[in-house]
Amino acid sequence: MFTLKAGRLPPADVKNIIFLVRPRLELMDIIAENVLSEDRVRSPLRDFHILFVPRRSLLCEQRLKDQGVLGSFIHREQYSLDLIPFDGDLLSMESESAFKECYLENDQTSLYQAAKGLMTLQALYGTIPQIFGKGDCARHVANMMIRMKREFPGGQNSIFPIFDTLLLLDRNVDLLSPLATQLTYEGLIDEIYGIQNTYVKLPPEKFAPKKQGEGGKDLPTEPKKLQLNSAEELYAEIRDKNFNAVGSVLSKKAKIISAAFEERHHAKTVGEIKQFVSQLPHMQAARSSLANHTSIAELIKDITTSEDFFDNLTVEQEFMSGIDTDKTYGYEHILTLNNLEKAGLLKLQTSSRNNYPTIRKTMRLWMDDVNEQNPNDISYVYSGYAPLSVRLAQLLARPGWRSIEEVLKMLPGPHFEERQQLPTGLQKKRQQGENRVTLVFFLGGVTYAEIAALRFLSQMEDGGTEYVIATTKLINGTNWIKSLMEKLEPPPF
């Protein structure tokens, strides 16, 4: 498997070449170049195939035709990859333009894919009896699911349902959370370095093995690439903590690991030595994991202790706690600002009331006495600000949305509830102390800080609800705003 690149294809003695791509026009130009640069004299027997993910596109096929290569493909198919598991409690469609398509271009294709993904999920894990939603896109997805179910009556499955509730949330119901700087460990890695499909690329110098007397020559120049998910014990423990609580965990771990290595001096008998040796691979993996995360934490700390970072955070937090701020922008952003206005991120301040103070107060979005080390509220993920999206999920579970009817009306789009009938015998009889399971689907993207807040709710002893998270895309404020930007080039004179 190779990454798609312009120019010639990598040399390989194969008969079949399969392109697996998103349906984007610029990728068609690269594929055309690949196909045209094939030496037809030397390898006349090669067969080309193309799989579009998640759907075929007539525009893309037309572009291949214009480039004179459409006829080279024996198969043109689609591969319906809807929801990709990123972790034990996290699924993403990784559809980068979903927000822009839905809110700026009125293109609902990604919503159709979301509905299809949810139907597949129900086929595997049982019909979800309760659906709640907030927002226009949420309403569309629920309608499509109901229609799909009606159109395939034979699809009534007899699998015992895993999920009790599906909560569909539009990103535009809470446009503030993605813009706030995430202050969890994973959130900051994403803010600063960007996590792409669970991988992060980091500056290599922090990870160079330190050798005596070499005076720093031969430092690695390639970025250090690390995979980040809960399969790594230490990462699972620290990923969702506020960054200020990470240092103490790392130093505790360092003491435990060095004590474990010290044990080898006490191993006297063959049995003891054998036991020590059997634990060695796990200990070495733990030591290298600790070294990596200590290096990452140092890199992040250099940034979070800078004056710029502090100034930005101060402006953000004043803004979120209701202290007014005004800023001006340059003309080259005029199209972007227009997009932001269309998407609901910017609003003209007319004489009508500003609802934010009411929403902030009713939903307890700002908490002054936040405990970053041992949090007791979701607001720890932004050191004071509780993400509105997650507060909505929390209040839905207990005491229910009826308690916030007035605030729900102030937020964009309708809110609704649907029930899906379960065949007799599949209704859940809940055991004493058994948690409900809610699938929260963010239409338009979700941040790692919001995920951390939902995981925090899952782990609360008296919470009563466990959360699984699905989304169209994992986002942070930077890449989300970038996806809405339009470049206005200066005139060429």
XYZ file of C-alpha atoms in Angstrom:
493
model
C 0.000 0.000 0.000
C 1.364 3.406 -1.026
C 0.289 6.984 -0.394
C -1.138 8.636 -3.505
C 1.530 10.895 -5.039
C 1.966 12.703 -8.342
C 4.419 11.348 -10.942
C 5.239 7.704 -11.564
C 3.859 4.831 -9.527
C 6.344 3.009 -7.247
C 7.970 0.062 -9.050
C 6.257 -3.248 -8.237
C 5.865 -6.503 -10.119
C 2.068 -6.722 -9.943
C -0.829 -7.236 -12.323
C -3.524 -5.234 -10.478
C -3.280 -1.639 -9.310
C -6.153 -0.403 -7.121
C -6.698 3.271 -6.310
C -8.642 3.801 -3.067
C -9.644 7.479 -2.916
C -12.051 10.110 -1.655
C -14.094 11.550 -4.551
C -12.095 14.796 -4.916
C -11.246 16.362 -8.284
C -7.632 17.244 -7.457
C -6.978 13.557 -6.664
C -8.249 12.583 -10.132
C -5.485 14.693 -11.687
C -2.852 12.820 -9.661
C -4.345 9.435 -10.660
C -4.413 10.467 -14.314
C -0.729 11.405 -14.094
C 0.038 8.022 -12.459
C -1.790 6.100 -15.184
C -0.362 8.135 -18.078
C 3.202 7.758 -16.786
C 2.874 3.937 -16.807
C 5.099 2.389 -19.435
C 2.511 0.526 -21.519
C 5.268 -1.168 -23.552
C 6.996 -2.690 -20.523
C 3.868 -3.626 -18.579
C 0.927 -3.961 -20.987
C -0.859 -6.492 -18.744
C -1.536 -4.240 -15.785
C -5.159 -3.787 -14.775
C -6.331 -0.578 -13.085
C -9.224 -0.395 -10.634
C -10.631 2.556 -8.695
C -12.655 2.467 -5.464
C -14.302 5.706 -4.363
C -14.782 6.134 -0.595
C -17.597 6.348 0.466
C -19.359 6.917 -2.887
C -18.789 7.160 -6.647
C -18.795 10.593 -8.189
C -19.856 11.445 -11.736
C -17.793 14.645 -11.590
C -14.661 12.668 -10.744
C -15.322 10.126 -13.494
C -15.844 12.995 -15.956
C -12.473 14.481 -14.886
C -10.772 11.099 -15.529
C -12.476 11.030 -18.937
C -11.260 14.571 -19.739
C -7.734 13.431 -18.833
C -8.091 10.492 -21.234
C -7.714 7.710 -18.661
C -11.274 6.639 -17.766
C -11.095 3.711 -20.199
C -7.985 2.372 -18.410
C -10.082 1.303 -15.414
C -11.555 -2.195 -15.540
C -13.585 -1.560 -12.381
C -15.031 1.684 -11.059
C -16.753 0.957 -7.767
C -17.543 2.572 -4.426
C -16.440 1.359 -1.010
C -18.956 2.411 1.593
C -16.725 3.152 4.575
C -19.101 5.055 6.853
C -17.950 4.897 10.467
C -14.310 4.100 11.230
C -13.476 2.898 14.773
C -10.728 5.112 16.195
C -10.885 3.727 19.727
C -13.035 1.585 21.988
C -15.568 4.420 22.416
C -14.960 6.567 19.339
C -16.098 6.362 15.702
C -15.502 8.911 12.951
C -16.472 9.250 9.302
C -13.406 11.507 8.743
C -15.405 13.522 6.255
C -13.359 16.733 6.204
C -15.804 18.958 4.394
C -19.021 17.773 6.131
C -19.512 20.997 8.114
C -18.936 23.265 5.120
C -21.159 21.129 2.863
C -24.053 21.129 5.352
C -23.953 24.697 6.599
C -22.623 26.685 3.628
C -23.409 24.669 0.508
C -26.670 23.057 1.626
C -25.304 19.695 0.459
C -26.665 16.888 2.616
C -24.633 13.993 1.195
C -22.601 13.577 4.402
C -25.864 13.437 6.402
C -27.048 10.584 4.171
C -23.731 8.783 4.859
C -24.207 9.381 8.606
C -27.719 7.896 8.452
C -26.391 4.905 6.487
C -23.575 4.436 9.013
C -26.118 4.462 11.839
C -28.276 1.863 10.045
C -25.197 -0.393 9.697
C -24.444 0.127 13.376
C -28.010 -0.878 14.296
C -27.785 -3.953 12.074
C -24.749 -5.009 14.127
C -25.726 -3.842 17.621
C -29.514 -3.770 17.632
C -32.164 -1.105 17.070
C -31.676 1.986 19.263
C -35.044 2.462 21.021
C -34.776 6.219 21.741
C -33.526 8.971 19.446
C -33.093 12.543 20.660
C -31.777 15.349 18.505
C -31.081 19.059 18.323
C -30.544 20.989 15.098
C -31.657 20.906 11.438
C -29.034 18.364 10.377
C -29.974 16.120 13.303
C -33.621 16.292 12.158
C -32.586 15.328 8.581
C -30.518 12.351 9.764
C -33.346 11.069 11.985
C -35.851 11.443 9.099
C -33.548 9.520 6.741
C -33.088 6.738 9.308
C -36.864 6.432 9.776
C -37.336 6.333 5.988
C -34.570 3.741 5.493
C -36.191 1.573 8.164
C -39.594 1.878 6.452
C -38.127 1.019 3.053
C -36.427 -2.137 4.342
C -39.067 -3.739 6.556
C -37.184 -7.031 6.256
C -34.302 -5.364 8.094
C -36.080 -5.685 11.462
C -33.274 -7.298 13.393
C -33.542 -9.577 16.375
C -30.299 -8.475 18.007
C -30.550 -7.380 21.627
C -29.877 -3.601 21.624
C -26.522 -2.439 23.024
C -27.459 1.262 22.949
C -30.414 2.715 24.866
C -30.291 6.184 23.345
C -28.955 7.980 20.286
C -28.307 11.708 20.683
C -27.852 13.546 17.368
C -26.223 16.958 17.852
C -25.601 19.597 15.211
C -22.222 21.273 15.462
C -23.891 24.651 14.947
C -25.870 24.198 18.190
C -22.534 24.816 19.931
C -20.116 26.786 17.768
C -18.160 28.077 20.750
C -16.548 24.888 22.098
C -14.359 24.080 19.056
C -12.989 27.631 19.107
C -11.817 27.452 22.718
C -8.253 26.200 23.297
C -8.506 22.600 24.501
C -6.622 22.198 27.767
C -6.574 18.397 28.100
C -3.328 16.565 27.279
C -4.726 15.040 24.062
C -6.486 18.294 23.171
C -3.268 20.303 23.440
C -1.313 17.770 21.342
C -4.013 18.259 18.695
C -4.068 22.075 19.048
C -0.286 22.374 18.698
C 0.785 19.501 16.421
C -2.462 18.173 14.921
C -3.508 14.520 15.333
C -4.251 12.889 11.987
C -6.093 9.542 12.139
C -4.649 8.814 15.626
C -1.078 9.680 14.522
C 0.928 12.747 15.506
C 4.193 14.038 14.022
C 6.488 15.709 16.554
C 9.752 17.689 16.397
C 12.486 14.998 16.399
C 15.143 16.699 18.546
C 13.320 15.959 21.832
C 13.366 12.232 21.027
C 17.048 11.816 20.099
C 18.844 9.235 22.258
C 21.327 11.105 24.461
C 24.852 9.726 24.062
C 27.862 10.943 26.022
C 30.374 13.274 24.403
C 28.714 13.515 21.020
C 27.933 17.206 21.322
C 24.538 16.942 19.600
C 25.776 15.900 16.168
C 23.641 13.714 13.909
C 20.335 14.881 15.358
C 17.393 13.196 13.591
C 15.698 15.404 11.006
C 12.612 13.267 10.299
C 9.609 14.084 12.536
C 8.893 11.546 15.264
C 5.617 9.773 14.347
C 3.619 8.282 17.216
C 0.292 6.505 17.353
C -2.015 7.705 20.108
C -4.844 5.536 21.415
C -5.970 3.794 24.583
C -4.118 0.568 23.725
C -1.145 2.326 25.340
C -1.729 2.139 29.106
C -0.087 5.416 30.072
C -1.776 7.399 27.295
C -5.180 5.988 28.266
C -4.545 7.267 31.785
C -3.430 10.818 30.915
C -5.076 11.689 27.578
C -8.244 13.201 29.090
C -6.644 14.949 32.088
C -6.217 18.707 32.242
C -2.593 19.358 31.212
C -1.820 20.799 34.659
C -2.565 17.373 36.177
C -0.284 15.404 33.805
C 3.123 16.238 35.348
C 2.393 14.616 38.696
C 1.166 11.387 36.998
C 4.348 11.185 34.899
C 6.651 11.660 37.904
C 4.710 9.024 39.902
C 5.030 6.600 36.975
C 8.770 7.293 36.706
C 9.250 6.288 40.372
C 7.227 3.085 39.941
C 9.157 2.074 36.808
C 12.620 2.737 38.275
C 11.619 0.779 41.413
C 10.513 -2.116 39.187
C 13.896 -2.139 37.409
C 15.675 -2.045 40.793
C 13.972 -5.342 41.652
C 16.494 -7.179 39.453
C 19.173 -6.731 42.149
C 16.984 -8.618 44.610
C 16.279 -11.551 42.304
C 18.374 -14.375 43.743
C 16.763 -17.697 42.863
C 16.295 -19.022 39.330
C 12.507 -18.674 39.796
C 12.805 -15.015 40.790
C 15.161 -14.260 37.909
C 12.803 -16.033 35.495
C 9.851 -14.012 36.804
C 11.788 -10.754 36.429
C 12.770 -11.651 32.840
C 9.142 -12.472 31.952
C 8.070 -8.980 33.088
C 10.895 -7.253 31.213
C 9.155 -6.612 27.842
C 6.192 -4.948 29.595
C 8.542 -2.861 31.775
C 10.618 -1.770 28.789
C 7.485 -0.802 26.848
C 6.296 1.199 29.885
C 9.690 2.920 30.149
C 9.738 3.910 26.470
C 6.103 5.100 26.688
C 7.009 7.228 29.726
C 10.032 8.690 27.906
C 7.857 9.638 24.912
C 5.137 11.290 26.978
C 7.655 13.143 29.132
C 9.163 14.565 25.927
C 5.736 15.520 24.560
C 4.780 17.137 27.883
C 8.016 19.191 27.799
C 7.259 20.346 24.236
C 3.730 21.367 25.242
C 4.909 23.065 28.433
C 7.286 25.289 26.423
C 4.215 26.599 24.599
C 1.675 26.750 27.454
C 4.077 28.767 29.624
C 4.702 31.335 26.870
C 3.284 34.840 27.093
C 1.430 34.526 23.771
C -0.427 31.426 24.954
C -1.398 33.110 28.213
C -2.605 36.265 26.428
C -4.730 34.226 24.012
C -6.249 32.203 26.822
C -7.053 35.352 28.815
C -8.914 36.911 25.862
C -10.803 33.631 25.275
C -11.828 33.210 28.884
C -12.928 36.847 29.256
C -14.987 36.415 26.107
C -16.622 33.206 27.392
C -17.341 34.570 30.825
C -19.067 37.552 29.218
C -16.544 40.411 29.232
C -16.960 42.243 25.899
C -14.128 42.409 23.374
C -13.863 44.020 19.933
C -11.314 43.297 17.189
C -10.869 44.361 13.490
C -9.925 42.262 10.455
C -8.260 42.749 7.034
C -10.066 42.798 3.675
C -8.419 39.530 2.547
C -10.667 37.731 5.027
C -13.899 39.215 3.693
C -15.046 35.970 1.970
C -14.082 33.916 4.995
C -15.984 36.283 7.290
C -18.966 35.952 4.973
C -18.697 32.140 5.298
C -18.443 32.412 9.080
C -21.553 34.594 9.103
C -23.456 32.120 6.883
C -22.431 29.249 9.184
C -23.680 31.187 12.212
C -20.277 31.911 13.765
C -20.636 35.663 13.317
C -23.838 37.584 13.908
C -24.781 41.196 13.434
C -25.421 42.698 16.875
C -28.864 44.218 16.308
C -31.109 45.640 18.985
C -32.478 42.163 19.747
C -31.408 40.515 22.998
C -28.132 38.632 23.296
C -29.138 35.179 24.561
C -25.643 34.019 25.484
C -25.679 35.302 29.131
C -28.952 33.422 29.760
C -27.604 30.244 28.141
C -24.332 30.566 30.053
C -26.130 30.949 33.377
C -28.856 28.325 32.913
C -26.462 25.699 31.528
C -23.650 26.539 33.993
C -21.166 27.014 31.140
C -18.683 28.966 33.232
C -17.350 27.560 36.519
C -15.023 29.740 38.604
C -13.810 27.143 41.080
C -12.550 24.487 38.657
C -10.414 21.671 40.085
C -7.906 20.641 37.416
C -6.226 17.878 39.455
C -9.331 16.031 40.712
C -12.185 17.395 38.640
C -15.819 17.174 39.720
C -17.278 18.814 36.613
C -16.718 18.670 32.834
C -15.507 22.318 32.816
C -11.987 21.065 33.700
C -11.343 20.327 30.005
C -11.189 24.063 29.265
C -10.135 25.173 32.781
C -13.455 26.843 33.545
C -15.655 26.578 30.460
C -18.046 23.607 30.235
C -18.693 22.672 26.574
C -22.356 23.384 25.821
C -22.629 20.285 23.602
C -21.616 17.974 26.468
C -23.789 19.858 28.977
C -26.728 19.099 26.646
C -25.848 15.385 26.722
C -25.431 15.481 30.519
C -28.810 17.189 31.097
C -30.569 14.865 28.650
C -29.518 11.913 30.825
C -30.580 13.652 34.014
C -33.033 15.362 34.661
C -34.078 15.393 30.955
C -34.449 18.176 28.371
C -37.833 19.334 29.698
C -35.887 21.123 32.427
C -34.124 23.352 29.842
C -36.955 23.840 27.325
C -36.442 27.643 27.251
C -32.709 27.412 26.491
C -33.261 24.752 23.805
C -35.557 27.211 21.997
C -32.767 29.824 21.998
C -30.315 27.432 20.306
C -30.444 26.936 16.505
C -32.703 24.302 14.969
C -35.498 22.087 16.293
C -35.202 19.616 19.171
C -37.084 16.344 18.963
C -37.566 12.842 20.272
C -38.340 9.683 18.299
C -39.002 6.152 19.513
C -38.138 3.043 17.523
C -40.272 -0.013 18.282
C -38.400 -3.092 19.435
C -39.686 -6.602 18.704
C -41.220 -8.313 21.752
C -38.619 -9.879 23.984
C -35.867 -7.401 23.061
C -36.898 -4.670 25.498
C -34.240 -4.165 28.150
C -34.972 -5.075 31.736
C -32.371 -3.026 33.532
C -30.545 -4.628 36.438
C -29.945 -2.668 39.643
C -27.004 -0.291 39.097
C -26.675 -1.119 35.385
C -25.648 1.885 33.280
C -27.530 3.148 30.255
C -25.488 3.426 27.044
C -25.858 6.554 24.915
C -24.369 7.063 21.462
C -23.689 10.780 20.895
C -23.293 11.629 17.196
C -21.765 15.050 16.432
C -22.800 16.175 12.943
C -20.127 18.597 11.727
C -17.233 17.542 13.982
C -16.126 17.051 17.586
C -12.994 18.050 19.528
C -10.839 15.867 21.800
C -11.780 18.077 24.759
C -15.480 17.356 24.227
C -14.654 13.630 23.964
C -12.705 13.898 27.256
C -15.716 15.579 28.902
C -18.023 12.748 27.777
C -15.526 10.135 29.006
C -15.465 11.964 32.343
C -19.284 11.647 32.537
C -19.012 7.920 31.657
C -16.639 7.391 34.598
C -18.691 9.252 37.196
C -19.759 6.751 39.828
C -23.310 8.052 40.146
C -23.572 9.093 36.494
C -25.656 6.122 35.385
C -24.756 6.629 31.692
C -21.879 5.455 29.533
C -21.121 7.324 26.333
C -19.903 6.169 22.941
C -18.988 9.011 20.568
C -19.447 9.184 16.795
C -18.748 12.109 14.487
C -18.369 13.207 10.885
C -14.822 14.421 11.696
C -12.403 14.912 14.604
C -11.673 18.640 14.597
C -9.904 21.434 16.415
C -10.573 25.157 16.099
C -7.746 25.700 13.615
C -8.525 23.016 11.048
C -12.258 23.681 11.415
C -11.946 27.398 10.604
C -9.455 26.548 7.820
C -12.096 24.322 6.227
C -14.368 27.411 6.016
C -11.727 29.795 4.675
C -11.708 31.201 1.163
C -8.505 32.838 -0.009
C -8.918 36.218 -1.576
C -5.799 36.659 -3.684
C -4.371 40.209 -3.967
C -4.723 41.702 -7.472
C -1.723 40.892 -9.733
C -0.752 44.560 -10.262
